[in-house]
Short mmCIF file of C-alpha atoms and ligand atoms in Angstrom, two decimals:
data_model
loop_
_atom_site.label_atom_id
_atom_site.label_comp_id
_atom_site.label_asym_id
_atom_site.label_seq_id
_atom_site.Cartn_x
_atom_site.Cartn_y
_atom_site.Cartn_z
CA MET U 1 11.95 11.92 -29.12
CA PHE U 2 10.38 13.85 -26.24
CA LYS U 3 8.66 17.25 -26.31
CA ASN U 4 5.56 17.20 -24.11
CA ILE U 5 5.92 16.01 -20.54
CA VAL U 6 3.17 15.59 -17.96
CA VAL U 7 3.98 15.36 -14.24
CA VAL U 8 1.22 14.05 -11.97
CA GLY U 9 1.41 15.27 -8.36
CA MET U 10 2.61 18.80 -7.64
CA GLY U 11 4.42 18.07 -4.37
CA TYR U 12 8.00 17.86 -3.04
CA VAL U 13 8.90 15.49 -5.88
CA GLY U 14 6.67 16.59 -8.78
CA ILE U 15 7.25 20.33 -8.67
CA PRO U 16 11.07 20.30 -8.84
CA VAL U 17 11.16 17.66 -11.57
CA ALA U 18 8.53 19.57 -13.60
CA VAL U 19 10.52 22.78 -13.20
CA GLU U 20 13.75 21.07 -14.25
CA PHE U 21 12.27 19.61 -17.44
CA ALA U 22 10.70 22.99 -18.25
CA ARG U 23 14.02 24.73 -17.57
CA VAL U 24 15.83 22.61 -20.17
CA GLY U 25 13.16 23.34 -22.79
CA PHE U 26 10.41 20.73 -22.59
CA ASP U 27 6.73 21.75 -22.61
CA VAL U 28 5.58 20.59 -19.19
CA ILE U 29 2.11 20.31 -17.69
CA GLY U 30 1.71 19.55 -13.99
CA ILE U 31 -1.48 17.81 -12.87
CA ASN U 32 -2.74 18.26 -9.33
CA ARG U 33 -6.01 17.30 -7.65
CA SER U 34 -6.27 20.44 -5.55
CA ARG U 35 -7.29 23.63 -7.35
CA PRO U 36 -5.39 26.03 -5.03
CA LYS U 37 -2.02 24.50 -5.91
CA VAL U 38 -2.89 24.61 -9.63
CA ASP U 39 -3.76 28.29 -9.33
CA MET U 40 -0.63 29.07 -7.33
CA ILE U 41 1.60 27.49 -9.98
CA ASN U 42 -0.24 29.20 -12.87
CA ASN U 43 0.23 32.46 -10.98
CA ALA U 44 3.98 31.64 -11.07
CA GLU U 45 4.09 31.16 -7.30
CA CYS U 46 5.90 28.14 -5.76
CA PRO U 47 3.68 26.12 -3.36
CA ILE U 48 6.74 24.67 -1.58
CA LYS U 49 7.82 26.91 1.32
CA GLY U 50 11.02 26.54 3.36
CA ASN U 51 14.51 27.14 2.03
CA GLU U 52 14.72 25.61 -1.47
CA PRO U 53 17.61 27.24 -3.36
CA GLU U 54 16.66 28.37 -6.93
CA LEU U 55 13.25 26.63 -6.97
CA PRO U 56 10.82 29.57 -6.48
CA GLU U 57 12.69 31.79 -8.94
CA LEU U 58 12.96 29.02 -11.54
CA LEU U 59 9.28 28.12 -11.24
CA THR U 60 8.32 31.75 -11.81
CA LYS U 61 10.61 31.93 -14.84
CA VAL U 62 9.39 28.79 -16.63
CA VAL U 63 5.74 29.55 -15.93
CA LYS U 64 6.11 33.06 -17.34
CA GLU U 65 7.90 31.61 -20.39
CA GLY U 66 4.90 29.31 -20.89
CA LYS U 67 7.08 26.17 -20.49
CA LEU U 68 5.23 25.01 -17.37
CA LYS U 69 1.56 25.19 -16.56
CA ALA U 70 -0.72 23.32 -14.16
CA THR U 71 -4.15 21.76 -14.48
CA GLN U 72 -6.56 19.35 -12.79
CA GLU U 73 -7.40 17.69 -16.11
CA PHE U 74 -5.89 14.30 -16.99
CA SER U 75 -6.96 14.76 -20.63
CA VAL U 76 -3.62 16.51 -21.22
CA CYS U 77 -1.98 13.06 -20.96
CA LYS U 78 -3.26 12.21 -24.45
CA ASP U 79 -0.62 14.47 -26.04
CA ALA U 80 2.22 13.57 -23.66
CA ASP U 81 5.40 11.88 -24.84
CA ALA U 82 6.26 11.05 -21.22
CA ILE U 83 4.14 11.00 -18.04
CA LEU U 84 5.80 11.03 -14.59
CA ILE U 85 3.71 10.07 -11.55
CA ALA U 86 4.98 11.52 -8.26
CA VAL U 87 2.12 11.22 -5.78
CA GLN U 88 2.40 10.45 -2.08
CA THR U 89 2.53 6.82 -0.91
CA PRO U 90 2.16 6.89 2.90
CA PHE U 91 2.27 3.68 4.96
CA ASN U 92 -0.45 2.68 7.44
CA VAL U 93 1.50 1.07 10.30
CA GLU U 94 -1.65 -0.04 12.15
CA GLU U 95 -2.82 -2.02 9.10
CA MET U 96 0.79 -2.71 8.02
CA LYS U 97 0.12 -1.79 4.41
CA PRO U 98 0.74 1.13 2.06
CA LYS U 99 -2.01 3.65 1.42
CA TYR U 100 -2.16 3.54 -2.37
CA GLU U 101 -5.34 5.53 -2.90
CA SER U 102 -3.52 8.47 -4.48
CA LEU U 103 -1.27 6.22 -6.58
CA GLU U 104 -4.11 4.03 -7.86
CA SER U 105 -6.30 7.03 -8.63
CA ALA U 106 -3.50 8.76 -10.56
CA VAL U 107 -2.57 5.58 -12.47
CA ARG U 108 -6.23 4.99 -13.33
CA ASP U 109 -6.71 8.50 -14.69
CA VAL U 110 -3.47 8.31 -16.65
CA GLY U 111 -4.57 4.94 -18.08
CA ARG U 112 -7.84 6.41 -19.26
CA ASN U 113 -5.95 9.08 -21.18
CA LEU U 114 -2.98 7.06 -22.36
CA SER U 115 -1.91 7.17 -26.01
CA ASN U 116 0.08 4.56 -27.90
CA GLY U 117 3.84 4.98 -27.56
CA THR U 118 3.80 7.06 -24.38
CA LEU U 119 6.44 6.51 -21.65
CA VAL U 120 4.92 6.23 -18.15
CA ILE U 121 7.30 6.52 -15.17
CA ILE U 122 6.50 6.12 -11.46
CA GLU U 123 8.76 8.34 -9.32
CA SER U 124 6.92 7.73 -6.03
CA THR U 125 8.47 5.35 -3.48
CA ILE U 126 6.54 2.09 -3.73
CA ALA U 127 6.75 -1.36 -2.13
CA PRO U 128 8.57 -3.96 -4.22
CA THR U 129 6.17 -5.75 -6.68
CA THR U 130 3.85 -2.70 -6.88
CA MET U 131 4.80 -2.06 -10.53
CA GLU U 132 3.90 -5.65 -11.46
CA LYS U 133 0.88 -6.13 -9.22
CA VAL U 134 -0.72 -2.67 -9.12
CA VAL U 135 0.56 -0.17 -11.69
CA LYS U 136 0.85 -2.33 -14.81
CA PRO U 137 -2.56 -4.06 -14.49
CA ILE U 138 -4.42 -0.78 -13.95
CA LEU U 139 -2.69 0.97 -16.86
CA GLU U 140 -3.34 -1.95 -19.24
CA LYS U 141 -6.97 -2.32 -18.16
CA GLU U 142 -7.81 1.40 -18.39
CA SER U 143 -5.94 2.02 -21.65
CA GLY U 144 -6.49 -1.29 -23.43
CA LEU U 145 -2.81 -1.04 -24.39
CA LYS U 146 -0.05 -3.61 -23.68
CA ALA U 147 2.81 -2.50 -21.45
CA GLY U 148 6.22 -2.86 -23.03
CA GLU U 149 4.75 -3.03 -26.53
CA GLU U 150 2.13 -0.30 -27.00
CA PHE U 151 3.36 1.95 -24.18
CA TYR U 152 6.55 2.05 -22.13
CA LEU U 153 6.50 1.59 -18.35
CA GLY U 154 9.17 2.10 -15.71
CA ASN U 155 9.99 3.41 -12.27
CA CYS U 156 12.75 5.83 -11.34
CA PRO U 157 12.54 6.31 -7.55
CA GLU U 158 13.11 9.88 -6.41
CA ARG U 159 15.97 10.82 -4.07
CA VAL U 160 14.83 14.29 -3.09
CA THR U 161 15.42 15.84 0.33
CA PRO U 162 13.79 19.01 1.68
CA GLY U 163 16.26 21.85 1.30
CA LYS U 164 18.08 20.15 -1.58
CA LEU U 165 15.22 19.41 -4.02
CA LEU U 166 16.82 20.70 -7.24
CA LYS U 167 20.38 19.81 -6.18
CA ASN U 168 19.47 16.16 -5.57
CA ILE U 169 17.64 15.83 -8.92
CA ARG U 170 20.68 17.15 -10.78
CA GLU U 171 23.49 15.55 -8.79
CA LEU U 172 22.35 12.19 -7.37
CA ASN U 173 22.79 8.92 -9.22
CA ARG U 174 19.56 7.06 -9.89
CA ALA U 175 18.34 3.54 -10.56
CA VAL U 176 16.25 3.47 -13.74
CA GLY U 177 13.83 0.54 -13.64
CA GLY U 178 12.23 -0.31 -16.99
CA ILE U 179 9.88 -3.08 -18.06
CA ASN U 180 12.19 -3.94 -20.95
CA GLU U 181 15.41 -2.83 -22.65
CA GLN U 182 13.67 -0.40 -24.99
CA THR U 183 11.96 1.30 -22.06
CA ARG U 184 15.19 1.60 -20.12
CA GLU U 185 16.85 3.25 -23.11
CA ARG U 186 13.99 5.73 -23.47
CA MET U 187 14.04 6.55 -19.75
CA ILE U 188 17.76 7.26 -19.82
CA GLU U 189 17.29 9.34 -22.98
CA LEU U 190 14.76 11.45 -21.07
CA TYR U 191 16.48 11.77 -17.68
CA LYS U 192 19.91 12.58 -19.05
CA HIS U 193 18.52 16.05 -19.89
CA ILE U 194 18.23 16.89 -16.19
CA VAL U 195 20.38 14.34 -14.29
CA LYS U 196 24.11 15.10 -14.48
CA ALA U 197 24.96 12.05 -12.36
CA GLU U 198 24.88 8.39 -13.31
CA LEU U 199 21.71 6.64 -14.49
CA TYR U 200 21.80 2.90 -13.82
CA PRO U 201 19.41 0.81 -15.95
CA THR U 202 17.76 -2.13 -14.24
CA ASN U 203 14.39 -3.84 -13.96
CA CYS U 204 11.36 -2.45 -12.12
CA LEU U 205 11.54 -4.79 -9.13
CA THR U 206 15.21 -4.10 -8.53
CA ALA U 207 14.55 -0.34 -8.65
CA GLU U 208 11.72 -0.76 -6.12
CA VAL U 209 14.00 -2.72 -3.76
CA VAL U 210 16.92 -0.27 -4.21
CA LYS U 211 14.81 2.69 -3.12
CA THR U 212 13.28 1.07 -0.04
CA ALA U 213 16.55 -0.66 0.90
CA GLU U 214 18.63 2.52 0.77
CA ASN U 215 16.37 4.09 3.38
CA ALA U 216 15.99 0.90 5.41
CA TYR U 217 19.80 0.85 5.49
CA ARG U 218 19.88 4.35 7.02
CA ASP U 219 17.07 3.52 9.48
CA VAL U 220 18.93 0.42 10.72
CA GLN U 221 22.18 2.38 10.96
CA ILE U 222 20.47 4.95 13.16
CA ALA U 223 18.88 2.17 15.23
CA PHE U 224 22.35 0.71 15.79
CA ALA U 225 23.57 4.10 17.04
CA ASN U 226 20.53 4.35 19.32
CA GLU U 227 21.17 0.85 20.70
CA ILE U 228 24.80 1.73 21.49
CA ALA U 229 23.53 4.94 23.12
CA MET U 230 21.32 2.94 25.46
CA ILE U 231 24.28 0.73 26.37
CA CYS U 232 26.48 3.78 27.02
CA SER U 233 23.79 5.32 29.23
CA LYS U 234 23.80 2.21 31.40
CA PHE U 235 27.58 2.26 31.57
CA GLY U 236 27.55 6.01 32.37
CA ILE U 237 29.85 6.86 29.44
CA ASP U 238 29.37 9.25 26.51
CA VAL U 239 28.09 7.55 23.32
CA PHE U 240 29.36 10.49 21.23
CA GLU U 241 32.89 9.85 22.43
CA VAL U 242 32.39 6.15 21.64
CA ARG U 243 31.00 7.06 18.19
CA GLU U 244 33.93 9.37 17.43
CA LEU U 245 36.46 6.65 18.29
CA VAL U 246 34.51 3.90 16.52
CA ASN U 247 34.50 6.02 13.37
CA LYS U 248 38.28 6.34 13.58
CA CYS U 249 38.29 2.71 12.58
CA PRO U 250 38.29 2.17 8.78
CA TYR U 251 34.97 1.26 7.15
CA ARG U 252 32.94 2.38 10.16
CA ASP U 253 30.27 5.07 9.91
CA MET U 254 28.31 4.98 13.14
CA HIS U 255 25.37 7.37 12.78
CA LEU U 256 23.99 9.79 15.36
CA PRO U 257 21.79 8.54 18.22
CA GLY U 258 18.95 10.89 19.11
CA ALA U 259 15.42 11.65 20.18
CA GLY U 260 13.93 9.62 17.33
CA VAL U 261 13.59 9.20 13.55
CA GLY U 262 11.01 11.28 11.70
CA GLY U 263 10.40 12.45 8.16
CA HIS U 264 8.57 11.18 5.11
CA CYS U 265 11.10 8.51 4.15
CA LEU U 266 12.81 6.52 6.88
CA PRO U 267 9.75 5.77 9.05
CA LYS U 268 7.97 4.13 6.13
CA ASP U 269 10.47 2.66 3.70
CA SER U 270 11.46 -0.31 5.89
CA TRP U 271 7.75 -1.09 6.18
CA LEU U 272 7.24 -0.79 2.41
CA LEU U 273 10.11 -3.25 1.85
CA THR U 274 8.68 -5.59 4.51
CA TYR U 275 5.21 -5.37 2.95
CA GLY U 276 6.66 -6.10 -0.48
CA ILE U 277 8.41 -9.31 0.50
CA GLY U 278 5.19 -10.46 2.22
CA ASP U 279 5.21 -13.95 3.66
CA LYS U 280 8.24 -15.02 1.62
CA TYR U 281 10.65 -13.79 4.29
CA ASP U 282 10.53 -12.12 7.74
CA PRO U 283 12.89 -9.06 7.79
CA LYS U 284 13.52 -9.19 11.54
CA MET U 285 16.30 -6.59 11.61
CA LEU U 286 14.31 -4.01 9.63
CA LYS U 287 11.38 -4.37 12.01
CA LEU U 288 13.66 -4.26 15.06
CA GLY U 289 15.29 -1.11 13.68
CA ARG U 290 11.89 0.56 13.43
CA GLU U 291 11.03 -0.62 16.97
CA ILE U 292 14.26 0.77 18.44
CA ASN U 293 13.91 4.12 16.64
CA ASP U 294 10.24 4.49 17.52
CA ASN U 295 11.14 3.87 21.16
CA MET U 296 13.57 6.81 21.39
CA PRO U 297 10.87 9.42 22.16
CA PHE U 298 9.88 7.22 25.12
CA GLN U 299 13.50 7.13 26.26
CA MET U 300 13.30 10.93 26.21
CA LEU U 301 10.20 10.81 28.42
CA GLU U 302 12.05 8.58 30.91
CA LEU U 303 14.86 11.16 31.03
CA ILE U 304 12.34 13.95 31.65
CA GLU U 305 10.75 12.04 34.54
CA ALA U 306 14.16 11.19 36.01
CA GLY U 307 15.31 14.81 35.76
CA LEU U 308 12.20 16.18 37.48
CA THR U 309 12.43 13.53 40.18
CA GLU U 310 16.07 14.44 40.83
CA VAL U 311 15.13 18.07 41.51
CA GLY U 312 12.10 17.04 43.54
CA ILE U 313 9.47 18.64 41.31
CA ASP U 314 6.17 16.75 40.96
CA LYS U 315 5.56 16.06 37.26
CA ASP U 316 2.03 17.46 37.46
CA LYS U 317 3.33 20.67 39.03
CA SER U 318 6.17 21.16 36.55
CA THR U 319 6.51 23.20 33.37
CA VAL U 320 8.25 21.27 30.59
CA SER U 321 9.22 22.92 27.30
CA ILE U 322 9.70 21.01 24.05
CA MET U 323 12.38 22.74 21.97
CA GLY U 324 12.10 21.65 18.34
CA LEU U 325 8.98 20.28 16.63
CA ALA U 326 10.35 19.67 13.10
CA TYR U 327 11.72 16.19 12.33
CA LEU U 328 14.98 17.69 11.04
CA GLU U 329 17.17 20.63 12.04
CA GLU U 330 16.63 23.91 10.15
CA SER U 331 13.40 22.57 8.63
CA ASP U 332 9.68 23.33 9.12
CA ASP U 333 8.65 19.76 8.20
CA ILE U 334 6.91 17.99 11.09
CA ARG U 335 6.01 14.71 9.36
CA ASN U 336 6.45 11.80 11.81
CA SER U 337 8.38 14.09 14.16
CA PRO U 338 9.46 12.51 17.49
CA ALA U 339 7.98 15.63 19.13
CA PHE U 340 4.45 14.20 18.72
CA SER U 341 5.09 11.23 21.06
CA ILE U 342 7.10 13.36 23.48
CA LEU U 343 4.30 15.93 23.74
CA ASP U 344 1.74 13.16 24.35
CA GLY U 345 3.89 11.84 27.19
CA VAL U 346 4.36 15.27 28.75
CA LYS U 347 0.59 15.79 28.66
CA LYS U 348 0.06 12.43 30.37
CA MET U 349 2.41 13.60 33.14
CA GLY U 350 -0.07 16.38 33.83
CA ALA U 351 2.72 18.93 33.31
CA ARG U 352 2.22 22.44 31.93
CA TYR U 353 4.14 22.78 28.68
CA TYR U 354 5.49 25.21 26.10
CA LEU U 355 6.27 24.33 22.50
CA HIS U 356 9.04 26.18 20.69
CA ASP U 357 10.28 25.91 17.11
CA PRO U 358 11.69 28.77 14.99
CA PHE U 359 10.30 27.34 11.74
CA VAL U 360 7.13 25.35 12.48
CA GLU U 361 3.86 27.32 12.37
CA GLU U 362 1.32 24.51 12.84
CA PHE U 363 1.53 21.50 15.22
CA ASN U 364 -1.81 19.72 15.76
CA GLY U 365 -3.45 23.02 16.65
CA GLU U 366 -1.12 23.51 19.64
CA GLU U 367 0.12 26.96 20.61
CA ILE U 368 3.74 27.44 19.50
CA THR U 369 5.64 30.13 21.42
CA LYS U 370 8.16 31.89 19.18
CA ASP U 371 9.79 33.95 21.97
CA ILE U 372 12.48 31.61 23.26
CA ASP U 373 13.21 33.81 26.30
CA GLU U 374 9.57 33.62 27.39
CA VAL U 375 9.75 29.82 27.14
CA ILE U 376 13.01 29.53 29.06
CA LYS U 377 12.05 31.85 31.93
CA ASN U 378 8.92 29.75 32.59
CA SER U 379 10.51 26.29 32.25
CA ASP U 380 11.47 23.91 35.02
CA CYS U 381 12.76 21.58 32.29
CA ILE U 382 13.74 22.18 28.65
CA VAL U 383 13.76 19.24 26.22
CA ILE U 384 15.88 19.49 23.04
CA VAL U 385 14.15 17.36 20.38
CA THR U 386 15.50 18.96 17.17
CA ALA U 387 19.03 20.32 16.70
CA HIS U 388 18.00 23.73 15.31
CA ASP U 389 20.92 26.19 15.20
CA VAL U 390 19.16 28.52 17.65
CA TYR U 391 19.53 25.82 20.36
CA ARG U 392 23.14 25.05 19.48
CA GLN U 393 23.90 28.79 19.89
CA MET U 394 22.41 29.02 23.40
CA LYS U 395 25.03 29.97 26.02
CA ILE U 396 24.90 27.99 29.27
CA GLY U 397 25.61 31.12 31.31
CA GLU U 398 22.65 32.95 29.76
CA LEU U 399 20.45 29.90 30.21
CA LYS U 400 21.40 29.82 33.91
CA GLU U 401 20.37 33.45 34.32
CA LYS U 402 17.11 33.21 32.39
CA MET U 403 15.78 29.73 33.13
CA LYS U 404 13.23 29.23 35.91
CA GLY U 405 14.40 25.69 36.72
CA ASN U 406 17.59 23.76 35.99
CA VAL U 407 16.72 20.52 34.18
CA ILE U 408 18.08 20.01 30.62
CA ILE U 409 17.06 16.95 28.60
CA ASP U 410 19.21 16.77 25.46
CA GLY U 411 17.93 14.60 22.60
CA ARG U 412 20.44 15.80 19.99
CA ASN U 413 23.80 16.26 21.77
CA VAL U 414 23.40 20.03 21.62
CA PHE U 415 24.91 20.78 25.04
CA ASN U 416 28.15 19.81 26.79
CA LYS U 417 27.25 17.70 29.85
CA THR U 418 30.24 18.83 31.94
CA GLU U 419 29.55 22.50 31.23
CA CYS U 420 25.91 22.05 32.20
CA LYS U 421 26.81 20.39 35.48
CA GLU U 422 29.43 23.04 36.30
CA ASN U 423 26.65 25.63 35.92
CA GLY U 424 24.34 23.82 38.29
CA PHE U 425 22.08 22.13 35.75
CA ILE U 426 20.67 18.63 36.06
CA TYR U 427 21.62 17.29 32.61
CA ARG U 428 20.42 14.09 30.99
CA GLY U 429 20.99 13.28 27.37
CA ILE U 430 20.42 10.38 25.00
CA GLY U 431 23.54 8.27 25.34
CA LYS U 432 25.31 10.64 27.71
N1 SAJ Y 1 18.51 10.98 12.20
C1 SAJ Y 1 19.11 10.45 13.34
N2 SAJ Y 1 20.42 10.08 13.28
C2 SAJ Y 1 21.16 10.22 12.13
C3 SAJ Y 1 20.52 10.75 10.98
C4 SAJ Y 1 19.20 11.13 11.04
O1 SAJ Y 1 18.48 10.33 14.39
O2 SAJ Y 1 22.34 9.88 12.13
C5 SAJ Y 1 17.09 11.34 12.25
C6 SAJ Y 1 16.82 12.78 11.91
O3 SAJ Y 1 16.82 13.58 13.07
C7 SAJ Y 1 15.43 12.70 11.29
C8 SAJ Y 1 15.39 11.33 10.64
O4 SAJ Y 1 16.43 10.57 11.25
O5 SAJ Y 1 14.44 12.77 12.31
C9 SAJ Y 1 15.57 11.35 9.13
O6 SAJ Y 1 16.72 12.11 8.87
P1 SAJ Y 1 17.43 12.07 7.39
O7 SAJ Y 1 18.70 12.84 7.50
O8 SAJ Y 1 17.46 10.69 6.89
O9 SAJ Y 1 16.46 12.98 6.49
P2 SAJ Y 1 15.28 12.52 5.54
O10 SAJ Y 1 14.25 11.76 6.27
O11 SAJ Y 1 14.85 13.73 4.81
O12 SAJ Y 1 16.00 11.50 4.57
C10 SAJ Y 1 16.17 11.79 3.22
C11 SAJ Y 1 16.34 10.48 2.53
N3 SAJ Y 1 16.32 10.76 1.12
C12 SAJ Y 1 15.36 10.15 0.36
O13 SAJ Y 1 14.59 9.31 0.78
C13 SAJ Y 1 15.34 10.55 -1.06
C14 SAJ Y 1 17.64 9.83 2.92
O14 SAJ Y 1 17.85 8.69 2.12
C15 SAJ Y 1 18.81 10.77 2.73
O15 SAJ Y 1 19.99 10.16 3.24
C16 SAJ Y 1 18.55 12.06 3.51
O16 SAJ Y 1 17.32 12.62 3.02
C17 SAJ Y 1 19.69 13.02 3.24
O17 SAJ Y 1 20.57 13.03 4.09
O18 SAJ Y 1 19.67 13.67 2.20
#
């Protein structure tokens, strides 16, 4: 039924799925706007850096076997049996609406090159009703074909995570949203070649809501943990002890409070869901969850100010070091990282600052110091924003010897408060 597959968007989602279909024997062509990425792939080099088990080697293999190649030309869609669209769908919080330029452009170009009988699948995360209101009308207008009759249309939201790109494609269950029964059957026929988990057929709108709701769920769970952390701070008790004992209770899974919620999923998916429901309903809790999580970097700034005040150092005469720029531990991904707001606040204090992160190479053009000892020996205050292993492995005794000052602000429960105090540090942590 399927032989030729086209994947539009050679990014975190498109590349692994293209490689997987090529690996199992399909002839796959990846379309990307930017020439450099196309050239990298055709030179059998993986554009995704960071630790992605198997991916670089597999990409090299399937490209050399001629099972995967890349192009900028949408004309290749004419011969495709299935076309997957996996382009970015960022959310503009100021305007409170998704930025669909990439999606609409890709759908338009696919429409112009769509042949009768082709299966078109959107893998990008989209606001509920986007399939009905945006994707279907553009495809039908540009192709002159009728969705559900002359071509098949569905959405199968991705569940990829940096560091586990191939693993998640193979092992995570997925909602398969199709415009009609025949489409759903064809989608499952296609995906069962690469997904070893369950494929749940449903309609397009349900699949759109599932994807945004599963991340909104996590965002609200984290916001709950952050709210309890603020309460524990006021009580002067340890939220991590509270969390541990709460989770001893059946059916409880209190998440981790911290310096904030970053990444390419959680900060936007509650907004996509909110945008999708429009004026039919006001999702107060989703919005409050976003507000609480976005406020955590400012809680960190309050802790920094309080710590410096306690040791009698004027903020504008202090040196504050931000430890961890990536949004997630052991990652180089800085998208929506809490470190951006924390750095802005430190600058507004007039403080000198160092930035440290073992993985991140670029952060708004700021200088990133890789020598952690150099950072520590010049710091009045160190601020843990990301729980990289290198911070978890720091010994308090060594820190005491090396550090210029003695203020520790802990945004990820990396240090033991009692141990810090016993070694003469002024310690403040989220929820501790
Ligand atoms: N975070 C907390 N407390 C927690 C968990 C996370 O503050 O208890 C923070 C992290 O520090 C990070 C942000 O939230 O800044 C997001 O962390 P995440 O673990 O959710 O990682 P993401 O953003 O890569 O989430 C993705 C999501 N997957 C997809 O959208 C396909 C999410 O649904 C997955 O649960 C997550 O990966 C995962 O754990 O695999």
